mmCIF file of C-alpha atoms and ligand atoms in Angstrom:
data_model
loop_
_atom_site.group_PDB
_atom_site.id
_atom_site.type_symbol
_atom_site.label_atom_id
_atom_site.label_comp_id
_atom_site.label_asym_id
_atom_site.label_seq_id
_atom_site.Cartn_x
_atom_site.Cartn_y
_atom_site.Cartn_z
ATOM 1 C CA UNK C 134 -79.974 -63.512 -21.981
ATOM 2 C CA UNK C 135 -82.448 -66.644 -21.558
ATOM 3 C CA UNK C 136 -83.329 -67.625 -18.026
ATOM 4 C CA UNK C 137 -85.294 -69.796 -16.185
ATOM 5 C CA UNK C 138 -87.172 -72.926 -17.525
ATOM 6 C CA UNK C 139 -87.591 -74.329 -20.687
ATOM 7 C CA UNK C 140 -91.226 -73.499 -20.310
ATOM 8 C CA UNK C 141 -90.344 -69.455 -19.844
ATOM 9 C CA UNK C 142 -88.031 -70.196 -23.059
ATOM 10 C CA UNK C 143 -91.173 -71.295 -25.274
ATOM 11 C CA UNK C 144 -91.453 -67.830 -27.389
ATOM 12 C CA UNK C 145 -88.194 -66.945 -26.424
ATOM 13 C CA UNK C 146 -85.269 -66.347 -28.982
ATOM 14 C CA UNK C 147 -83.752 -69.815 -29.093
ATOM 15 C CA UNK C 148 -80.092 -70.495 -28.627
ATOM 16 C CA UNK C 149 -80.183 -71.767 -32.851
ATOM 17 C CA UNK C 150 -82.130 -68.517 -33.386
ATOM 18 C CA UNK C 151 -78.966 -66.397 -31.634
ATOM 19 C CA UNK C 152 -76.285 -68.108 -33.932
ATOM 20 C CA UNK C 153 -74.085 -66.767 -37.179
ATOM 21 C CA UNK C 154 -77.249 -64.810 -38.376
ATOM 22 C CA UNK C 155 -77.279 -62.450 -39.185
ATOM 23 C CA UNK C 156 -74.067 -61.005 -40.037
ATOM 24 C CA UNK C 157 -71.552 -60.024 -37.760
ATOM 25 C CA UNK C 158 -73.515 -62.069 -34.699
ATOM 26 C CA UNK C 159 -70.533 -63.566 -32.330
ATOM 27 C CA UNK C 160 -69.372 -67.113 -32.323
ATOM 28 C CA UNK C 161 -71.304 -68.922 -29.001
ATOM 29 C CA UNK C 162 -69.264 -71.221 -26.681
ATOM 30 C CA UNK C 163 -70.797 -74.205 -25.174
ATOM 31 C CA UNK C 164 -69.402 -75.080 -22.228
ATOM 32 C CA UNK C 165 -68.865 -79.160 -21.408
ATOM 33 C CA UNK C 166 -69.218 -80.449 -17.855
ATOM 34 C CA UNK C 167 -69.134 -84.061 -17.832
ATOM 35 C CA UNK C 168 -70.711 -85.927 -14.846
ATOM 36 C CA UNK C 169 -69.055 -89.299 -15.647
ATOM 37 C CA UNK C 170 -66.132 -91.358 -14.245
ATOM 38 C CA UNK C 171 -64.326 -92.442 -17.346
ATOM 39 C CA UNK C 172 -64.912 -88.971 -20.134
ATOM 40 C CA UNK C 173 -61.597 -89.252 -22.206
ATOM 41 C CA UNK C 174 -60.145 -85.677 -21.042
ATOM 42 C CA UNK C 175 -61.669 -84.903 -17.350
ATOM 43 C CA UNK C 176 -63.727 -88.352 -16.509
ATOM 44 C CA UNK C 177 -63.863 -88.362 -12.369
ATOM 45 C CA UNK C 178 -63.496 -84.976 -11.956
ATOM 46 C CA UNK C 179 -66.880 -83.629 -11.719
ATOM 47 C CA UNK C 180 -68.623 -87.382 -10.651
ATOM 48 C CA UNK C 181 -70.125 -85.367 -7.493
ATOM 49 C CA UNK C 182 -73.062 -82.912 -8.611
ATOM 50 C CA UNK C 183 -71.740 -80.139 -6.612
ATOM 51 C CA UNK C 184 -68.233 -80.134 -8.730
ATOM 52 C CA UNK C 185 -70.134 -80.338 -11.643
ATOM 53 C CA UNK C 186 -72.563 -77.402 -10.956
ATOM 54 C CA UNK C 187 -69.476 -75.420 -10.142
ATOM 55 C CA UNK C 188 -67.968 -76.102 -13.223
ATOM 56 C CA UNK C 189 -71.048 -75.092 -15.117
ATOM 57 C CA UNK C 190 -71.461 -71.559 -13.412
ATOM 58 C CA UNK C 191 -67.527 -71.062 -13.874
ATOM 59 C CA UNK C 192 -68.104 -71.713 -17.897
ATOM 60 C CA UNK C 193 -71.167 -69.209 -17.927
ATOM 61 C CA UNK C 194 -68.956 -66.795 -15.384
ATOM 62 C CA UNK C 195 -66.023 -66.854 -18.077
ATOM 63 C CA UNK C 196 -68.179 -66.519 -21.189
ATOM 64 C CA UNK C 197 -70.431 -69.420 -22.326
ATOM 65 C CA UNK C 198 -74.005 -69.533 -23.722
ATOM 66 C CA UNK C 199 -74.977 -72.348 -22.653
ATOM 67 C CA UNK C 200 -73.063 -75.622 -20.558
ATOM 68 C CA UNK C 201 -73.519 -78.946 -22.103
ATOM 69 C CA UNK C 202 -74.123 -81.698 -18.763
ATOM 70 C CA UNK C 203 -73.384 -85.366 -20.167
ATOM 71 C CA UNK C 204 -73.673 -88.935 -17.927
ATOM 72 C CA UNK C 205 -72.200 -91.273 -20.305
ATOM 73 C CA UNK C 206 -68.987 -91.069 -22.288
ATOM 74 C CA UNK C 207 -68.743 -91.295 -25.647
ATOM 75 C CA UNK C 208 -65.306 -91.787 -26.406
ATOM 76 C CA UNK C 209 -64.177 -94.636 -28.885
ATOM 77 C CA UNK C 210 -65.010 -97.658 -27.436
ATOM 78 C CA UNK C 211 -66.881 -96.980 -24.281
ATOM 79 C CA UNK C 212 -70.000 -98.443 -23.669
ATOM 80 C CA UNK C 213 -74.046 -97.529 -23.217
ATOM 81 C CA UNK C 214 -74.786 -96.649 -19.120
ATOM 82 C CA UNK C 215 -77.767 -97.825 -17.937
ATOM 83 C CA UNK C 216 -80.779 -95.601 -17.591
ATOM 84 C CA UNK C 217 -80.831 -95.186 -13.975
ATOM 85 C CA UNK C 218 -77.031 -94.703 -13.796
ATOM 86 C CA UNK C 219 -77.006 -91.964 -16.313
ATOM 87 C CA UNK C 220 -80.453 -90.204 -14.446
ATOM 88 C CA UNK C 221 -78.457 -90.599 -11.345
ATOM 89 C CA UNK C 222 -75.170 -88.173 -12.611
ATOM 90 C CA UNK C 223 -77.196 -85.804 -14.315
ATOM 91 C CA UNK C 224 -80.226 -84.839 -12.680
ATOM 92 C CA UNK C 225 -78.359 -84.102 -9.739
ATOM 93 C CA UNK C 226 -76.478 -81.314 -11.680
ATOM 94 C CA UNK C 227 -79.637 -79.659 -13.444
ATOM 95 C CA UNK C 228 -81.388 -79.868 -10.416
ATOM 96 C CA UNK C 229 -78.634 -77.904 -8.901
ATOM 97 C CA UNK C 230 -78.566 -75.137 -12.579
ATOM 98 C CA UNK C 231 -82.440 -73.744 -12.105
ATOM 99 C CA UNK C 232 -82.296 -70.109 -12.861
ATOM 100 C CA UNK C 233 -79.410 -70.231 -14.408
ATOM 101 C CA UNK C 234 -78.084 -67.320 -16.895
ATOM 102 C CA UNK C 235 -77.634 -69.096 -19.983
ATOM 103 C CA UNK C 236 -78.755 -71.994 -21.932
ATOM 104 C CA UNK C 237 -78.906 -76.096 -20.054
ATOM 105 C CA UNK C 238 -77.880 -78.481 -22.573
ATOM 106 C CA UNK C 239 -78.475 -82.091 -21.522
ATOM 107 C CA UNK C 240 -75.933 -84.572 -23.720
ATOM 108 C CA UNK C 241 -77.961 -87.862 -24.244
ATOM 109 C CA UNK C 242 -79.352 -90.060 -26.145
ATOM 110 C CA UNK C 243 -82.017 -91.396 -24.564
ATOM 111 C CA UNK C 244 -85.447 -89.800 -24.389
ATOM 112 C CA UNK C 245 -86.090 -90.351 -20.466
ATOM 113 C CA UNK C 246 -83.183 -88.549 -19.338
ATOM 114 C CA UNK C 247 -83.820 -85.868 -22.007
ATOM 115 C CA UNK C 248 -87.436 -85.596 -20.475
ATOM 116 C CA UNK C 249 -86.075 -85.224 -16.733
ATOM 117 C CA UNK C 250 -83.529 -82.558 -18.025
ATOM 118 C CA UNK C 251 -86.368 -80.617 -19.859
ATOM 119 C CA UNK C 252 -88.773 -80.453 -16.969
ATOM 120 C CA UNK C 253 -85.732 -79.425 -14.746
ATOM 121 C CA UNK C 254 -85.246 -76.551 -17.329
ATOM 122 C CA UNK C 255 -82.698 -77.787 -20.185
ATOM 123 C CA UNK C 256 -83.171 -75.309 -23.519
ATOM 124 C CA UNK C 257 -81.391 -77.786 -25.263
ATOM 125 C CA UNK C 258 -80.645 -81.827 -25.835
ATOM 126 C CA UNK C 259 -77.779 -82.500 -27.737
ATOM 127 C CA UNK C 260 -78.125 -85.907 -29.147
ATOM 128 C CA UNK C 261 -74.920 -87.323 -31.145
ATOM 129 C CA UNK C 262 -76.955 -89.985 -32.194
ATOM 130 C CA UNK C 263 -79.057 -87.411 -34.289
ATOM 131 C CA UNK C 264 -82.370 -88.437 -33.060
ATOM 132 C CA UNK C 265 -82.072 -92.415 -33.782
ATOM 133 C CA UNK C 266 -81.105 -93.877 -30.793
ATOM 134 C CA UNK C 267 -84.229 -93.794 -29.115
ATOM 135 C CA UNK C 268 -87.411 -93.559 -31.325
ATOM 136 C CA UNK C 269 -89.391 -90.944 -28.417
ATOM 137 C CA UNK C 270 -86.535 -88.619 -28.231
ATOM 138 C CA UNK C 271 -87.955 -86.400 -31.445
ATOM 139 C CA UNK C 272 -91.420 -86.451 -29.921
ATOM 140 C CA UNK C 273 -90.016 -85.184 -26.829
ATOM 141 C CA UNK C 274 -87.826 -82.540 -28.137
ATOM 142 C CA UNK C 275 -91.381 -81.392 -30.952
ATOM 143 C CA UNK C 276 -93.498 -80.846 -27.771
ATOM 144 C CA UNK C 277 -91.178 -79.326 -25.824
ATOM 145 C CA UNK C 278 -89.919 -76.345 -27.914
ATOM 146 C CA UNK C 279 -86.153 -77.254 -27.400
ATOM 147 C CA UNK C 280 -83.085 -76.517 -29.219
ATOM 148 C CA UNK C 281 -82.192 -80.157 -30.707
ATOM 149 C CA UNK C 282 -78.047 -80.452 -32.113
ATOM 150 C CA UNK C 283 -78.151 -83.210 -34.426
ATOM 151 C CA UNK C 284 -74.544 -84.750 -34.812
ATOM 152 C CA UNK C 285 -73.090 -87.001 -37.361
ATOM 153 C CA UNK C 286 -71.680 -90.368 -36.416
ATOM 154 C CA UNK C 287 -71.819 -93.299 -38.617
ATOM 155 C CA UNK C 288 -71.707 -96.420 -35.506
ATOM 156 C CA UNK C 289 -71.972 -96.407 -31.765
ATOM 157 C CA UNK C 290 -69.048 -95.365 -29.900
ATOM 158 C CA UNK C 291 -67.680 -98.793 -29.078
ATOM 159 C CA UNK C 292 -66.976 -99.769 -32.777
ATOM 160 C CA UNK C 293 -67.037 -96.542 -34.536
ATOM 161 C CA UNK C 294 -63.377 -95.875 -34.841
ATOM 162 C CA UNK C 295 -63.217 -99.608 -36.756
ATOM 163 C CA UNK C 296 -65.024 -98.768 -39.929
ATOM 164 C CA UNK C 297 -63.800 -95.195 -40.637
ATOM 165 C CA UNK C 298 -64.099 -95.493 -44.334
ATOM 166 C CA UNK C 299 -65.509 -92.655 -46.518
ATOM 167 C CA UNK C 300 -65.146 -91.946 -50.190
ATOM 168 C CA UNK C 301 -65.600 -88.360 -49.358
ATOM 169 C CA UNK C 302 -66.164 -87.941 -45.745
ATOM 170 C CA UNK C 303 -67.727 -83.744 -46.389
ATOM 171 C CA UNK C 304 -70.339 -85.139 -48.506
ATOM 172 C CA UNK C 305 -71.435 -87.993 -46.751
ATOM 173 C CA UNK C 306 -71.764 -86.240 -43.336
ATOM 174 C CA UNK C 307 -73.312 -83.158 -45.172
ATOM 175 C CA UNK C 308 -75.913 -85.831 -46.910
ATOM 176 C CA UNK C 309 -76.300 -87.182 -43.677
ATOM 177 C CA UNK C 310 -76.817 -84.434 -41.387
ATOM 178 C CA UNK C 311 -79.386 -83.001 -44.577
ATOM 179 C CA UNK C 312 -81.331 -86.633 -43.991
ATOM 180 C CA UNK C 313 -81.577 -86.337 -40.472
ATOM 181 C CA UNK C 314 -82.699 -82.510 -40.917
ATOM 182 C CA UNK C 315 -85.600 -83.415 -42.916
ATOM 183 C CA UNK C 316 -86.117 -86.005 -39.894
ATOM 184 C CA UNK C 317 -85.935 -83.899 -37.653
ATOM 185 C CA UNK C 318 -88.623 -81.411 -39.357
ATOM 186 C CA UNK C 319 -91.207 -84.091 -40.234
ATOM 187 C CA UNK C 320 -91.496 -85.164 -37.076
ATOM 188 C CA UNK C 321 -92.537 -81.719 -35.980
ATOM 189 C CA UNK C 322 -89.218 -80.154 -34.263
ATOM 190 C CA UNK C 323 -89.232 -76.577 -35.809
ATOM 191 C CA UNK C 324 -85.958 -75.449 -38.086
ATOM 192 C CA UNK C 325 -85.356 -72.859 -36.166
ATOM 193 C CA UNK C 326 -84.370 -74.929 -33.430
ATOM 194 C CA UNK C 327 -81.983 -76.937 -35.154
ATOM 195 C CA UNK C 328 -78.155 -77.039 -35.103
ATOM 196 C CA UNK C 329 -76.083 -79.479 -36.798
ATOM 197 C CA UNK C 330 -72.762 -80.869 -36.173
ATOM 198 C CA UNK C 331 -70.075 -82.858 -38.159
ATOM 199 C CA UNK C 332 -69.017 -84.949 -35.121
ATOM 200 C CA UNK C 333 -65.531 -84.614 -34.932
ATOM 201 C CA UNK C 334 -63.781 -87.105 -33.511
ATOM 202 C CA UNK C 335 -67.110 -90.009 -33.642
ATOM 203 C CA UNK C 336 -65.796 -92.499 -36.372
ATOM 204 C CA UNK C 337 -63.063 -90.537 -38.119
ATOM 205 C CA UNK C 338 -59.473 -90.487 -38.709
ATOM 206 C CA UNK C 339 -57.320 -87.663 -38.788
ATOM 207 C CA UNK C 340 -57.846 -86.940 -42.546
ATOM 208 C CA UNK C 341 -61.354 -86.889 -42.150
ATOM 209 C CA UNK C 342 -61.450 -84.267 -39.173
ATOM 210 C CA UNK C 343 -58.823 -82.193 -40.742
ATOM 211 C CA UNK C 344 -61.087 -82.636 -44.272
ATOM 212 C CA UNK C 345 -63.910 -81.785 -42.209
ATOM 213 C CA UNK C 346 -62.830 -78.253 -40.655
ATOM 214 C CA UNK C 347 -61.368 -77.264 -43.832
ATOM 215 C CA UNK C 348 -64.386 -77.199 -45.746
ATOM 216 C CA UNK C 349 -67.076 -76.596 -42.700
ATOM 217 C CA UNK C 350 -68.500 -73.857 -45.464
ATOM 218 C CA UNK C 351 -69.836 -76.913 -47.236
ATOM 219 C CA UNK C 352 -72.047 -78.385 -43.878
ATOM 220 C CA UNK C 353 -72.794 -74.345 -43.267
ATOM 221 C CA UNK C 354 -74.352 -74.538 -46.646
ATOM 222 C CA UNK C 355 -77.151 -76.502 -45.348
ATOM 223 C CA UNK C 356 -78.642 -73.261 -43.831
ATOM 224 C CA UNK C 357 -78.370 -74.184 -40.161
ATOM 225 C CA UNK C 358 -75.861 -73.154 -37.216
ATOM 226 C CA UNK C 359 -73.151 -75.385 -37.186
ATOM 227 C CA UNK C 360 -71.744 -76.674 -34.033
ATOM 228 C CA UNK C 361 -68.173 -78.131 -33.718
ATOM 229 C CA UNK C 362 -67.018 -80.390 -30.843
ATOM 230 C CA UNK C 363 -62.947 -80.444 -31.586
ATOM 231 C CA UNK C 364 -62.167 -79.716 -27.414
ATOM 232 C CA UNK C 365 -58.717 -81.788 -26.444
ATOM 233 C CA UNK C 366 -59.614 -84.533 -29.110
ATOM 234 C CA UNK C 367 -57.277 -87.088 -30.489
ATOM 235 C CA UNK C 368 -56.201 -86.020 -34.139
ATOM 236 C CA UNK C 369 -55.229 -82.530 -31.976
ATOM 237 C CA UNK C 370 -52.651 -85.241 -30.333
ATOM 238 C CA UNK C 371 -51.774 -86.737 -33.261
ATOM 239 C CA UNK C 372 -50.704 -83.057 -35.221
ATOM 240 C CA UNK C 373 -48.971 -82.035 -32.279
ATOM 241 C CA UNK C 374 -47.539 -85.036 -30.387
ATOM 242 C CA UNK C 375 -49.345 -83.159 -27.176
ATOM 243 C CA UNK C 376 -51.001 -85.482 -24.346
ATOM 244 C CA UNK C 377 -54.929 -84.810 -23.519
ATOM 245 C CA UNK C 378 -54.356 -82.351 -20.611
ATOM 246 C CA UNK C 379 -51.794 -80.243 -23.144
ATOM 247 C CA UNK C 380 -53.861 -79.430 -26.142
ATOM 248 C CA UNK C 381 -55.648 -76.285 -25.202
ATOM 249 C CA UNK C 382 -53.636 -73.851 -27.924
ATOM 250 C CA UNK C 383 -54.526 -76.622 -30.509
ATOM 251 C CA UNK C 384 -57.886 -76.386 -29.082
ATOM 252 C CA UNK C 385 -58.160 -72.532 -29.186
ATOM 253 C CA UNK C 386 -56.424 -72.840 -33.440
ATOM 254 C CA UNK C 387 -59.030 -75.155 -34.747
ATOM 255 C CA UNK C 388 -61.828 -73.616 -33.076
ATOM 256 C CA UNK C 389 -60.912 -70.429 -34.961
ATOM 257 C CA UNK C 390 -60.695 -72.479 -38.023
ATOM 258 C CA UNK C 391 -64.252 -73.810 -37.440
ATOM 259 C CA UNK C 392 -65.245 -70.469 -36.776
ATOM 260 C CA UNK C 393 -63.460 -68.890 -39.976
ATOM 261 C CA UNK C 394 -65.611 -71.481 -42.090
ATOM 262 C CA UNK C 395 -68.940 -70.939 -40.600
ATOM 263 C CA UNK C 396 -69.168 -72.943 -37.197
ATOM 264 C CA UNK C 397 -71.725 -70.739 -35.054
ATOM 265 C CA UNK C 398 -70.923 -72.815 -31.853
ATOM 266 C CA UNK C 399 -67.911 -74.220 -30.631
ATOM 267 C CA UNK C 400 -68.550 -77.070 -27.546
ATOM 268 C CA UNK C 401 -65.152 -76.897 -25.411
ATOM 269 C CA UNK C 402 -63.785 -77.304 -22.058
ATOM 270 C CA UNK C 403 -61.827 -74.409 -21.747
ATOM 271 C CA UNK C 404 -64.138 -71.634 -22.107
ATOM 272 C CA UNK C 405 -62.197 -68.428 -21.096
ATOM 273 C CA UNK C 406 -59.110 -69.079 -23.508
ATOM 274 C CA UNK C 407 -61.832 -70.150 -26.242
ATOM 275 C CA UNK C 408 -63.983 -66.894 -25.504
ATOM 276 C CA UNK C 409 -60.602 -64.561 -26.235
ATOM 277 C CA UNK C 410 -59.350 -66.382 -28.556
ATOM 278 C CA UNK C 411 -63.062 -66.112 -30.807
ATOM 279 C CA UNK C 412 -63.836 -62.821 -29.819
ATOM 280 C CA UNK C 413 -60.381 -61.709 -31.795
ATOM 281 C CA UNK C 414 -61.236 -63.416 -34.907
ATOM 282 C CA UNK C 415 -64.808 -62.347 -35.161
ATOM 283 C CA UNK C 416 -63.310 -58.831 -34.469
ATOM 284 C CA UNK C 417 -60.926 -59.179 -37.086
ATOM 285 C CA UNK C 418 -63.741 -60.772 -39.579
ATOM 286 C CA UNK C 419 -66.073 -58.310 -38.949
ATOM 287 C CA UNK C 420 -63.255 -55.524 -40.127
ATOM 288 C CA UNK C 421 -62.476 -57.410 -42.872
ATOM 289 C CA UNK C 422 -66.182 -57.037 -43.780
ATOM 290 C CA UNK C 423 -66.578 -60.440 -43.796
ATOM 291 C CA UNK C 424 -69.186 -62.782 -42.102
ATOM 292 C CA UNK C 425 -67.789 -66.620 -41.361
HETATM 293 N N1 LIG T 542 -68.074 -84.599 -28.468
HETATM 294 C C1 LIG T 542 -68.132 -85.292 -27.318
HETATM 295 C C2 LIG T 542 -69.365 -85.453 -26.639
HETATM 296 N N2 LIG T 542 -70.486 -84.892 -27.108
HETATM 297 N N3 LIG T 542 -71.585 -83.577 -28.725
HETATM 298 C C3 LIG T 542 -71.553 -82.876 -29.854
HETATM 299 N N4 LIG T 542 -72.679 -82.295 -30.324
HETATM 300 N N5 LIG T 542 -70.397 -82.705 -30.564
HETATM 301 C C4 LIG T 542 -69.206 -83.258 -30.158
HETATM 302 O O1 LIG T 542 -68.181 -83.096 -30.864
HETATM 303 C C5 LIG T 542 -69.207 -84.009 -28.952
HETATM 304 C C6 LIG T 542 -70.445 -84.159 -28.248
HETATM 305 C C7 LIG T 542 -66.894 -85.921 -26.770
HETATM 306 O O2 LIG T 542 -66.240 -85.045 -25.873
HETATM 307 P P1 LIG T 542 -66.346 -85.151 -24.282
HETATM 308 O O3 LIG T 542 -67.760 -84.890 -23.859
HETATM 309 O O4 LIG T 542 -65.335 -84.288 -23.651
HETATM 310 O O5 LIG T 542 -65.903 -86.635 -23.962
HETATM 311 P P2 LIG T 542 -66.693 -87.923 -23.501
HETATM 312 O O6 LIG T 542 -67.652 -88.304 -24.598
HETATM 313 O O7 LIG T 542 -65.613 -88.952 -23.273
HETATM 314 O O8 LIG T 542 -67.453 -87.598 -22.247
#
């Protein structure tokens, strides 16, 4: 297991490198903590750094590979924090996560947070705005050595779920996470570092998340570990009638659906139930003789 600073990680297998390949490797869980007031399924509840850090050692305690810290919701319609707001609810937490024993993800999109987060030892930024939101962030991520998780979503948060028109919603996200690969490369972040993502949930309606699990082969097919964000998300509410804080067995069913079509990673907020629930259907995969 990876430990210490990003620096000590430099050489190090990376978390992309310990994903889906080759066969029979485990699904990873990514643990969220999000240090905001106003995150769609747990804003306020780990605002203070200390209930934060907490919550990131219980996710590594009950199985994750690495814990995802985030300082500004991105739930339909919310809005950009300011820079010093969103240093001010994250650093605390990394800060807090040196020496950790598994991978610091820091969830931004802006390239001076990212920075901060990678000195204070974050392996990983996870960027839903797949590298354009800030024009230094791929610079940053190149020279560092960091895992980078490139993520579809067509607009910004606060008008995405207004234009969610696709002709074919697999294609254009696969096309578009293939662009932003090729991005990602020229500007000198190494392959092996990158994950994609389909961004469930950023811009979509129920169809196209539903469209987008069931053929997650199709985004695998681009050659890098796929990571899936479905955790307590709306169209889970809308299948099942269930409120936020009741949609962890939904949760656990379409994680093993992403998993069953090639997701490597799974990003959720309920890490023990989503460890068990993986481990049994890689088991049963790996029977089967089959790799996801
Ligand atoms: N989903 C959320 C946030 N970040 N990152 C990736 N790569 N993939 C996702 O699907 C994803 C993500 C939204 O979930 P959450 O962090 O719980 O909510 P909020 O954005 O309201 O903080």
């Amino acid at each position: 297991m990876w430990r210490g600073t990003v620096r000590a990680s430099i050489g190090v297998e990376p978390l992309a490198g310990r994903t889906g390949q080759p066969a029979g490797r485990r699904p990873l869980i990514m643990g969220v903590v999000n240090a905001t007031p106003d995150s769609f399924s747990d804003g306020g509840k780990f605002l203070d750094p200390e209930a934060a850090a907490t919550e990131a050692r219980r996710h590594v305690a009950d199985g994750a590979a690495v814990v995802d810290i985030g300082g500004e919701s991105t739930r339909p319609g919310s809005l950009s924090v300011p820079m010093e707001e969103e240093l001010s609810r994250v650093i605390p937490v990394f800060e807090r996560l040196c020496g950790l024993d598994a991978v610091t993800s820091i969830d931004t999109s802006k390239s001076a947070i990212a920075a901060r987060a990678i000195e204070l030892g974050a392996g990983m930024v996870n960027d839903v705005t797949a590298l354009r939101g800030d024009s230094d962030m791929a610079g940053i991520c190149a020279a560092a050595g960091v895992d980078v998780c490139l993520m579809h979503m067509s607009e910004r948060p606060r008008e995405m779920q207004r234009n969610a028109r696709y002709e074919d919603v697999v294609s254009e996200v696969k096309a578009f996470l293939e662009e932003r690969l090729s991005f990602a490369v020229a500007e000198g972040i190494a392959e092996r570092r990158i994950l994609l993502d389909p961004g469930i949930g950023f811009g979509k309606t129920l169809e196209h998340n539903v469209a987008l699990i069931a053929r997650l082969d199709e985004i695998a097919a681009l050659g890098r570990p796929v990571l899936v964000g479905v955790s307590r998300k709306s169209f889970l509410g809308a299948i099942t009638g269930r409120e936020v804080t009741e949609r962890l067995p939904a949760t656990v069913a379409a994680c093993v659906q992403a998993f069953e079509r090639g997701a490597s990673v799974l990003r959720v907020h309920d890490v023990a139930a989503a460890r068990d629930a993986l481990r049994v259907a890689h088991a049963i995969c790996e029977s089967n003789g089959r790799r996801p």
